[in-house]
Short mmCIF file of C-alpha atoms and ligand atoms in Angstrom, two decimals:
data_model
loop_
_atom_site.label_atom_id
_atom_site.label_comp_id
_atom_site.label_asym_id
_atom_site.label_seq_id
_atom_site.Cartn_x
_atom_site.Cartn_y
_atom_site.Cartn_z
CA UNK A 1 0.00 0.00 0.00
CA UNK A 2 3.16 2.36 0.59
CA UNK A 3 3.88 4.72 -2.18
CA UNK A 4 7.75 4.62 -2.11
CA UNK A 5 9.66 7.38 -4.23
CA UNK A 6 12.68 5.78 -4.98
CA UNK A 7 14.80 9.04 -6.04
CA UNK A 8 13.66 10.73 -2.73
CA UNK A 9 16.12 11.04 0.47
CA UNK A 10 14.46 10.36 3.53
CA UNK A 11 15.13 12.08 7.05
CA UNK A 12 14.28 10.04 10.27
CA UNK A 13 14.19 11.75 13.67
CA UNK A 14 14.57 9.52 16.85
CA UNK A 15 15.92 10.65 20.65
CA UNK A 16 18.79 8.52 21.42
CA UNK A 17 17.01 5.94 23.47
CA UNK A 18 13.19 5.08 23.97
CA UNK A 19 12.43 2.86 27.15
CA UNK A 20 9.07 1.62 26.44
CA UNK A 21 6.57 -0.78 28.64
CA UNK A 22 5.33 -1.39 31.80
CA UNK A 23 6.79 -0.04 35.14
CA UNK A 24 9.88 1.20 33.37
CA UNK A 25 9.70 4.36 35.30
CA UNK A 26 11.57 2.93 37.55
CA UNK A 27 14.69 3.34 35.64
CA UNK A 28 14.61 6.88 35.29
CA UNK A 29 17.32 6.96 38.58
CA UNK A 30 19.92 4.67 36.83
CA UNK A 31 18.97 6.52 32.92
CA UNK A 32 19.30 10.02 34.87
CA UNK A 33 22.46 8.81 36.66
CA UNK A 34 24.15 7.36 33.20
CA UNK A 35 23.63 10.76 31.53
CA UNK A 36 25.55 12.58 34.38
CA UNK A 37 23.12 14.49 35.94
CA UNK A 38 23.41 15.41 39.77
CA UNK A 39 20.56 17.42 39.92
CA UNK A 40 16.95 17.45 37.98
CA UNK A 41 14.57 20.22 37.43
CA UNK A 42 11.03 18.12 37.09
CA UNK A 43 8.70 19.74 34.82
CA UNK A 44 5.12 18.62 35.44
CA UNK A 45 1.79 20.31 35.99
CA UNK A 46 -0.68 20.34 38.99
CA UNK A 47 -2.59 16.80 37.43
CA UNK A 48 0.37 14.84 37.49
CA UNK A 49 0.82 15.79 41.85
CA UNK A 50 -3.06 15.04 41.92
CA UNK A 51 -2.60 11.69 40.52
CA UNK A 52 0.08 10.25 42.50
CA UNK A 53 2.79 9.95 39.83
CA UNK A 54 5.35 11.72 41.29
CA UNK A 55 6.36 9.45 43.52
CA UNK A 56 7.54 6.43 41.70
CA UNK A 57 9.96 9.51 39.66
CA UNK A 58 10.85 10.69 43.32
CA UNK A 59 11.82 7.34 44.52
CA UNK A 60 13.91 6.17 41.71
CA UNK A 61 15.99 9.43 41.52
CA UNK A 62 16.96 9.37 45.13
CA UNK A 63 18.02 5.61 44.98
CA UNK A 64 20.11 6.66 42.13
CA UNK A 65 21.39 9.35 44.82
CA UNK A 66 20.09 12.53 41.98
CA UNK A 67 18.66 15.32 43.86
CA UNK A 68 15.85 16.84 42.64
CA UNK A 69 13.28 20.03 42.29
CA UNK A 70 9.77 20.29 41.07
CA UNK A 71 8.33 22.79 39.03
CA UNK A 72 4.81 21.63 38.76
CA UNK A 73 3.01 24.87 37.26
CA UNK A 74 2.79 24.36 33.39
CA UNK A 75 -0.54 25.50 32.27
CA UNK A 76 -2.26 23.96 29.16
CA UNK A 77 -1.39 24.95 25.86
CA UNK A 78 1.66 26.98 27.46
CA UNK A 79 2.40 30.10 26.96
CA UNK A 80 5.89 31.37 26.71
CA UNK A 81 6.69 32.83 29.93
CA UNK A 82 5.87 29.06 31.88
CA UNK A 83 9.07 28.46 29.89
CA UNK A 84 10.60 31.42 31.10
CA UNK A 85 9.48 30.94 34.68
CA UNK A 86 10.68 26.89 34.86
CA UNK A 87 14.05 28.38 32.81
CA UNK A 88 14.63 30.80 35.69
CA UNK A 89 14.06 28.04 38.19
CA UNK A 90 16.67 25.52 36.42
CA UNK A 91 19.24 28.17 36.35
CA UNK A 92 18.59 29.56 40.34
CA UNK A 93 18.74 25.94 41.24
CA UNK A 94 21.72 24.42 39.56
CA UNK A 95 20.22 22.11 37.43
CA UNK A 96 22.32 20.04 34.91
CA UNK A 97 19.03 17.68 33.89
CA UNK A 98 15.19 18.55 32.32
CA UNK A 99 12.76 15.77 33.06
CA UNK A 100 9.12 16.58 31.52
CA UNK A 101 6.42 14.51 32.96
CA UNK A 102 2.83 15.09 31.68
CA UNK A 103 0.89 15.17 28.66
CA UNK A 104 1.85 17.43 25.85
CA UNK A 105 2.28 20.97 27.81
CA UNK A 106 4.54 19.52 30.40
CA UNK A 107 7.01 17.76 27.92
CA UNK A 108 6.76 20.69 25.29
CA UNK A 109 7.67 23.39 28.19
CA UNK A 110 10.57 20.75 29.38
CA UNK A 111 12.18 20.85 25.87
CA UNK A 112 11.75 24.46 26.31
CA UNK A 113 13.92 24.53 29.14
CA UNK A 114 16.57 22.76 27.91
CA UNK A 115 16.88 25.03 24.93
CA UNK A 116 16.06 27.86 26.79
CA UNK A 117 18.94 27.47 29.18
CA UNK A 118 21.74 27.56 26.63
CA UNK A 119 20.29 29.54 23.93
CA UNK A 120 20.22 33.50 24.90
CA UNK A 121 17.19 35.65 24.38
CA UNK A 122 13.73 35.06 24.34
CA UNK A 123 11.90 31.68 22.73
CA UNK A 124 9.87 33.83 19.51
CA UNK A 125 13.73 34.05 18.12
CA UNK A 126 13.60 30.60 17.66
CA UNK A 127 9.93 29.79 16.12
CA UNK A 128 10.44 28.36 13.11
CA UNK A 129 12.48 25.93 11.40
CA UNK A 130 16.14 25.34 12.53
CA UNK A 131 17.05 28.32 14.56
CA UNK A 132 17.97 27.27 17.17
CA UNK A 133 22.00 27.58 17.78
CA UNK A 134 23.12 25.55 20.74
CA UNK A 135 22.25 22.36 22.09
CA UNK A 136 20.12 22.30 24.98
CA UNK A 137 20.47 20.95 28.44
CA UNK A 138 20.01 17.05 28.60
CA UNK A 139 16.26 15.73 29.38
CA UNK A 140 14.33 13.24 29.60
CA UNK A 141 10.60 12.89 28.68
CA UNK A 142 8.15 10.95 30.47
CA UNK A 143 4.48 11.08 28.62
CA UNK A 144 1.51 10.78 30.83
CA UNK A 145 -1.20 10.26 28.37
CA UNK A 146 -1.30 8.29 25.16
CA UNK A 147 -1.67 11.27 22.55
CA UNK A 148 0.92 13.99 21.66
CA UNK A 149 4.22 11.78 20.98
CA UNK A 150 6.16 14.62 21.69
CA UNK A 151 8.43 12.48 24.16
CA UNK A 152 9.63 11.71 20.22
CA UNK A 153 9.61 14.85 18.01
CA UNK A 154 11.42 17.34 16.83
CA UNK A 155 9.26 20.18 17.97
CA UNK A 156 7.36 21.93 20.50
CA UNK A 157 4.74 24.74 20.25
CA UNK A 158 4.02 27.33 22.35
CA UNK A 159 1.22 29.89 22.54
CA UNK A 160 2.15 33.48 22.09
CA UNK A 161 0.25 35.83 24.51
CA UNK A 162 0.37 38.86 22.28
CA UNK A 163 -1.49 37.67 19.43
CA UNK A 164 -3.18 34.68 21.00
CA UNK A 165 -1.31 32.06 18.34
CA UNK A 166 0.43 28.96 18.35
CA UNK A 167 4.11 29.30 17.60
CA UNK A 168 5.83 26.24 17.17
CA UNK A 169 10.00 25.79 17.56
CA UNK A 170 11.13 22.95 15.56
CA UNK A 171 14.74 21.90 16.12
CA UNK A 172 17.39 19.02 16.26
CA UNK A 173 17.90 19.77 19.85
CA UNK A 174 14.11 19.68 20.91
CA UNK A 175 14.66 15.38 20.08
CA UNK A 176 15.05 14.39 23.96
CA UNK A 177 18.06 12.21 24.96
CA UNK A 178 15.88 9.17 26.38
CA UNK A 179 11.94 8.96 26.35
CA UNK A 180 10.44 6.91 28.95
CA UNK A 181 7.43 5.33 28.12
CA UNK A 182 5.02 3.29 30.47
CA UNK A 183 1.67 2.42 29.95
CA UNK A 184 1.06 2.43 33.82
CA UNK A 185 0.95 5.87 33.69
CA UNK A 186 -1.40 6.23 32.04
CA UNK A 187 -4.05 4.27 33.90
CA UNK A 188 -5.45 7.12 35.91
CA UNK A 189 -6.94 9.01 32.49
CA UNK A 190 -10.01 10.31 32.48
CA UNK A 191 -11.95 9.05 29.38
CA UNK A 192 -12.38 12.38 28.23
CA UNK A 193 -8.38 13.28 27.88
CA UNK A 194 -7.79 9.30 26.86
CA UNK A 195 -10.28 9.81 23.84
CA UNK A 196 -9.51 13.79 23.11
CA UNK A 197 -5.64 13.08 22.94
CA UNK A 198 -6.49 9.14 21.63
CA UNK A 199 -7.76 10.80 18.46
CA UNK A 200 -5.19 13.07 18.48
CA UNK A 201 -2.33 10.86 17.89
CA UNK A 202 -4.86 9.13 15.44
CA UNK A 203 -4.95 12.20 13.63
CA UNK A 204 -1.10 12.18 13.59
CA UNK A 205 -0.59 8.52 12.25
CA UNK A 206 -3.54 9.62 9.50
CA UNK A 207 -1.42 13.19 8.51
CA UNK A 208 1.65 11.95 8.11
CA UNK A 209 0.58 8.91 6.06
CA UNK A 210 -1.35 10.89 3.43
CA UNK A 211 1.45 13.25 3.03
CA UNK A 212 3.23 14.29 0.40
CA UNK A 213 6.06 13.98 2.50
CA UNK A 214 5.76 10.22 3.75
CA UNK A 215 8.74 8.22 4.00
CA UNK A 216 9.38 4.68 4.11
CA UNK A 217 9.76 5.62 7.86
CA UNK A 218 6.43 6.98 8.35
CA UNK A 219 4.82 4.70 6.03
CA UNK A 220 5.86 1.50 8.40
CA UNK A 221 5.25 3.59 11.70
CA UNK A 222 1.78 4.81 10.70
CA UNK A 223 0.26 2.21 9.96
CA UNK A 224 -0.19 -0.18 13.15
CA UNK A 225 -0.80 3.09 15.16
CA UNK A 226 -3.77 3.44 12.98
CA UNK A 227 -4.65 -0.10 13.21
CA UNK A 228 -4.49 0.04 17.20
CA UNK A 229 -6.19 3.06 18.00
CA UNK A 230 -9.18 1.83 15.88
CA UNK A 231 -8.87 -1.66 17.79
CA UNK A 232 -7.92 -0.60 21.70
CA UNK A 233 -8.98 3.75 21.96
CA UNK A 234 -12.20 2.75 22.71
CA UNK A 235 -11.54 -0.24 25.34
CA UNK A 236 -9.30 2.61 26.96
CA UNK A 237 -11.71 5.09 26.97
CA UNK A 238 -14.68 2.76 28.53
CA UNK A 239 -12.28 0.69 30.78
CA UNK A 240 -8.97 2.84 32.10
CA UNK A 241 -7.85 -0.05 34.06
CA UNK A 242 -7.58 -1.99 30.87
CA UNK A 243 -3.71 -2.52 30.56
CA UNK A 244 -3.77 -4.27 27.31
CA UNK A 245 -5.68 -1.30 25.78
CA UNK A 246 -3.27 1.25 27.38
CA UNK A 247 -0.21 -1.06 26.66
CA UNK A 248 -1.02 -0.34 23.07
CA UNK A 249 -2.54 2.83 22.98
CA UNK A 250 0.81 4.14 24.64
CA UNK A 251 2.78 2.26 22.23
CA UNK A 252 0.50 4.08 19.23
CA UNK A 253 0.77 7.61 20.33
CA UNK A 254 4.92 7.36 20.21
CA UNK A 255 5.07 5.12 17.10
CA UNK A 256 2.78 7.78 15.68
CA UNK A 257 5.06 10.49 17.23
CA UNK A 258 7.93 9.26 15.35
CA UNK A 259 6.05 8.66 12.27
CA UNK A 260 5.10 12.15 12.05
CA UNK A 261 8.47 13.56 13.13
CA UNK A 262 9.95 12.25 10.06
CA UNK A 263 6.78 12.78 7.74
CA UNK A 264 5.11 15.70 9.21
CA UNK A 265 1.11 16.90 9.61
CA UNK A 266 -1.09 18.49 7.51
CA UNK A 267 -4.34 20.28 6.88
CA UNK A 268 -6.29 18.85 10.50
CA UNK A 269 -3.41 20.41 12.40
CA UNK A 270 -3.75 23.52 10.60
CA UNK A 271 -7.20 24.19 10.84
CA UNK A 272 -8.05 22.98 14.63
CA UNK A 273 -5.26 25.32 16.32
CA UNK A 274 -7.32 28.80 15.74
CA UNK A 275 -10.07 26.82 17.51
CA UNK A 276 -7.78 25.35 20.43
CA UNK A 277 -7.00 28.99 20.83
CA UNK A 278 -9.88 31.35 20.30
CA UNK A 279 -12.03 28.76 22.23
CA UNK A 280 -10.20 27.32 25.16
CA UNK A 281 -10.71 23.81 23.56
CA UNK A 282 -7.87 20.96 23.86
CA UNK A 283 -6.09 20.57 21.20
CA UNK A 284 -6.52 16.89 20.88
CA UNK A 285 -10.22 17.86 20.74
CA UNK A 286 -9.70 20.74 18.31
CA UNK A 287 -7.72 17.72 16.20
CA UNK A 288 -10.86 15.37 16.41
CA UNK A 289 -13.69 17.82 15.00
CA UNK A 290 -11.60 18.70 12.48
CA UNK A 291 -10.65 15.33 11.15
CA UNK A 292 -13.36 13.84 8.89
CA UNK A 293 -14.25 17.17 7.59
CA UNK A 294 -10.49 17.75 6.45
CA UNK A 295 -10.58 13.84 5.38
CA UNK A 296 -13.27 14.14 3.12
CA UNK A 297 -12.30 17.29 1.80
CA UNK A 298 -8.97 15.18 0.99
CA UNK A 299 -9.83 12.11 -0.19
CA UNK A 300 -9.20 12.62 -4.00
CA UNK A 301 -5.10 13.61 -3.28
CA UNK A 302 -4.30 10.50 -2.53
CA UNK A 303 -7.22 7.61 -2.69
CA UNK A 304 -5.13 4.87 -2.71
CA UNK A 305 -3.60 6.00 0.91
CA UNK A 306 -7.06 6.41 2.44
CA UNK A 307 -8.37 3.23 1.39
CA UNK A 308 -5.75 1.59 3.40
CA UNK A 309 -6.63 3.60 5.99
CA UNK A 310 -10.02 2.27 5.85
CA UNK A 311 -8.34 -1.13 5.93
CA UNK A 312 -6.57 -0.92 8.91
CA UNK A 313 -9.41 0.70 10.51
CA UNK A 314 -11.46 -3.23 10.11
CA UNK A 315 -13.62 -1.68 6.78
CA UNK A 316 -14.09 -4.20 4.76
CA UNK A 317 -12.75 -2.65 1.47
CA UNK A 318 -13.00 -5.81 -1.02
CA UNK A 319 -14.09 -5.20 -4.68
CA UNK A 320 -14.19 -1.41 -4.06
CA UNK A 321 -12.38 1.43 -6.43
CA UNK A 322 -9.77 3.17 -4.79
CA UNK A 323 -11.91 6.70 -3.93
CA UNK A 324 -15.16 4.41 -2.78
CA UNK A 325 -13.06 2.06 -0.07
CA UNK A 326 -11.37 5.64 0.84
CA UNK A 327 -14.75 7.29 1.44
CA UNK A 328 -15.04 4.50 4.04
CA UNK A 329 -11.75 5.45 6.38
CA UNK A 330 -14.31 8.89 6.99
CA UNK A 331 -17.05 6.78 7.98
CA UNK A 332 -14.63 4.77 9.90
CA UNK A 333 -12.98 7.92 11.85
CA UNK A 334 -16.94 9.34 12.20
CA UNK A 335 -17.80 5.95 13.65
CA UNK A 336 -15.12 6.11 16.19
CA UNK A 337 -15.56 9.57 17.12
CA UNK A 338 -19.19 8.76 18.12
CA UNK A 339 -18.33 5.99 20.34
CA UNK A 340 -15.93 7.92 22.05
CA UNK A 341 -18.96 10.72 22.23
CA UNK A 342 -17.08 13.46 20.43
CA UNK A 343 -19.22 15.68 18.89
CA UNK A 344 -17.22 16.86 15.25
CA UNK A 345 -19.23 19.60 14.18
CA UNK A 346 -18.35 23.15 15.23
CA UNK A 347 -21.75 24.38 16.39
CA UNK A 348 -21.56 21.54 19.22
CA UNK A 349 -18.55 23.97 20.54
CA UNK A 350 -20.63 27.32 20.16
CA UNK A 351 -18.41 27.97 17.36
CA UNK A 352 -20.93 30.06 15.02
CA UNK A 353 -20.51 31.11 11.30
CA UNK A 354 -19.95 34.83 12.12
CA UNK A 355 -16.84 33.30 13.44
CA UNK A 356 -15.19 31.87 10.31
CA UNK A 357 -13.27 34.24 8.63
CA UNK A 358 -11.24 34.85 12.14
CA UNK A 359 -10.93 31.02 11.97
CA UNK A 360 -9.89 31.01 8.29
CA UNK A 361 -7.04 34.21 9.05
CA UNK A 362 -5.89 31.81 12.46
CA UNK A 363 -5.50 28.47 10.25
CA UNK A 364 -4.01 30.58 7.17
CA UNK A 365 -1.23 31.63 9.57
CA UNK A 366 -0.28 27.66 8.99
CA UNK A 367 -0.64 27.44 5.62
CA UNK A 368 2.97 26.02 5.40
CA UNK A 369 1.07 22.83 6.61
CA UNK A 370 -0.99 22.49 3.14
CA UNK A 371 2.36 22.15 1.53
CA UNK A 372 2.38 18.24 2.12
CA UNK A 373 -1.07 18.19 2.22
CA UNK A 374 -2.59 15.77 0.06
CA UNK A 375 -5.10 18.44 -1.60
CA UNK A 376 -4.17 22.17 -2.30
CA UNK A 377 -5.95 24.68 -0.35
CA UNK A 378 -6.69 28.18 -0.67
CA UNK A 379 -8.27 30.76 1.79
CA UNK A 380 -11.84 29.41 -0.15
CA UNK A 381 -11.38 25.99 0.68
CA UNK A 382 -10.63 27.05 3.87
CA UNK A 383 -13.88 28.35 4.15
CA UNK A 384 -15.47 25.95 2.77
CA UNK A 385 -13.83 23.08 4.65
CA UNK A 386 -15.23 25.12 8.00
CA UNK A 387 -18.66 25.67 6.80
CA UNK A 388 -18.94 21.73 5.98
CA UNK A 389 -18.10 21.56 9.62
CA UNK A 390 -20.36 23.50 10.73
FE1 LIG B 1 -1.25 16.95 17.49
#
């Protein structure tokens, strides 16, 4: 089903060392302690203390004899200065490690941290693509939910107070040194955040495998993430103690992670962050409305892709043309979306039409995104996309 271009040459973005599966948080001492740190700066946010999860990170650093301070105020889709506040805190405490614990916002601020406290100035000098001039502090990245992958990418994205917009840095030295995955932190979910950032790193298995910049890479680590969020998202969501469903729901949201940080996202991305933004929704949320609309609005760039899609979501595709078994990965995504109870239209969020062309300026501010999308798109389509929606 992979669409290989031969002549092409393929990038593929990794940290140095993933630790994946269950209780392997209990490493983090002896990973901490082989990377030479003496003293960590723990980025987390206020959920994270709530739930208890602390304390298994806690133990194994002081049995590895680390000594350690918490900075547990990162705020949801961050804004710059909880990178400049945890910065100041690394720096006034001597810290020589980063450890991000959480879901997206807590390892995104973390990587801003580690930049942050080599690279001079403030973080808007370093939105964008490779500006970034000195390698960061050392971290390590410990997801919480099953969504973002960003214990595995190349980026992280930051919301810029003045203009109320997502900014995103994307660097080399944002790739964290070890990522420490356990599905037994994940457990304590709500189903609400396991199906809003579920879909999520659905939606990133699903961008980077229509895109025009898919690599073999991508290709191989799309797929099963597709495959298993369709099969175990929503055993997680009705059943959090579920540790097979977690196991592999955990193990989808970082193969997706790396999948996309070698293929990258598309049109879904770009047109849910104006509404994470204007209306204080998640962005794994924002992701999930978006997703069928931008699907079916894509379908014809790249049929062949989408049928498989509908494939490894359990349609049965046989005897179908190319465009009719892709029209089924939308009723596939729909299908899932309403078991999970996610509404996808817009006016379920009190998002009304008088609102559009502010959400059309927000998501043209990413139009570098419908570069590898699979279907051109111009401010019209834009429109229209929203209006279908609606
Ligand atoms: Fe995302």
């Amino acid at each position: 089903m992979t669409q290989i271009i031969f002549e092409k040459a393929h990038s593929f973005y990794s940290p140095l060392k993933i630790l994946f599966g269950s209780n392997t948080i209990k490493a983090l001492g002896s990973e901490a302690w082989q990377l030479g740190a003496k003293r960590a700066l723990i980025v987390t946010d206020p959920g994270v203390v709530k739930a208890d999860l602390l304390r298994p990170v806690k133990e194994s650093l002081e049995s590895a004899g680390i000594s350690h301070v918490v900075h547990d105020k990162v705020e949801p889709e961050p804004p710059i200065r909880c990178i400049d506040v945890a910065t100041a805190q690394f720096k006034s405490e001597g810290c020589d490690l980063v450890i991000g614990m959480g879901g997206g916002s807590s390892l995104d601020v973390a990587k801003g941290v580690s930049i942050m406290a080599t690279n001079a100035g403030s973080v808007l000098e370093y939105c964008g693509m490779d500006l970034v001039k000195k390698q960061g502090v050392k971290k390590i990245l410990i997801p919480t939910t099953a969504g973002t992958g960003s214990e595995v990418t190349r980026v992280f994205v930051v919301t810029d107070e003045a203009d109320n917009t997502k900014k995103v840095v994307n660097t080399l030295y944002a790739l964290a040194e070890i990522a420490i995955v356990d599905p037994l932190l994940t457990l304590t979910m709500p189903p609400k955040i396991t199906a809003d950032t579920g879909v999520d790193a659905l939606v990133h298995a699903i961008e980077t495998y229509v895109s025009m910049n898919a690599t073999p890479f991508s290709d191989i680590l799309a797929e099963k993430p597709i495959q298993w969020i369709a099969r175990y998202l929503p055993v997680a969501w009705a059943k959090s103690s579920n540790l097979e469903a977690r196991y592999f729901m955990s193990l989808a949201a970082t193969t997706a992670g790396m999948a996309f940080a070698s293929g990258g996202l598309g049109a879904v991305h770009a047109l849910a962050y104006p509404i994470g933004t204007g209306y204080r929704i998640s962005h794994g949320r924002a992701n999930s409305v978006m997703l069928p609309h931008v699907m079916r609005y894509n379908l014809a760039g790249n049929p062949e892709k989408y049928a498989a899609i509908a494939l490894l979501m359990g349609k049965d595709i046989e005897g179908l043309s190319d465009l009719e078994a892709a029209l089924l990965s939308v009723e596939a995504v729909e299908e899932l979306l309403t078991t999970l109870q996610i509404p996808f239209h817009l006016s379920n969020y009190g998002i009304q039409e008088e609102d559009f062309p502010k959400l059309v300026e927000g998501a043209m501010r990413f139009s570098r995104l419908f570069i590898p999308n699979p279907r051109d798109l111009k401010e019209e389509d834009v429109y229209s996309i929203y209006e279908g929606a609606y």
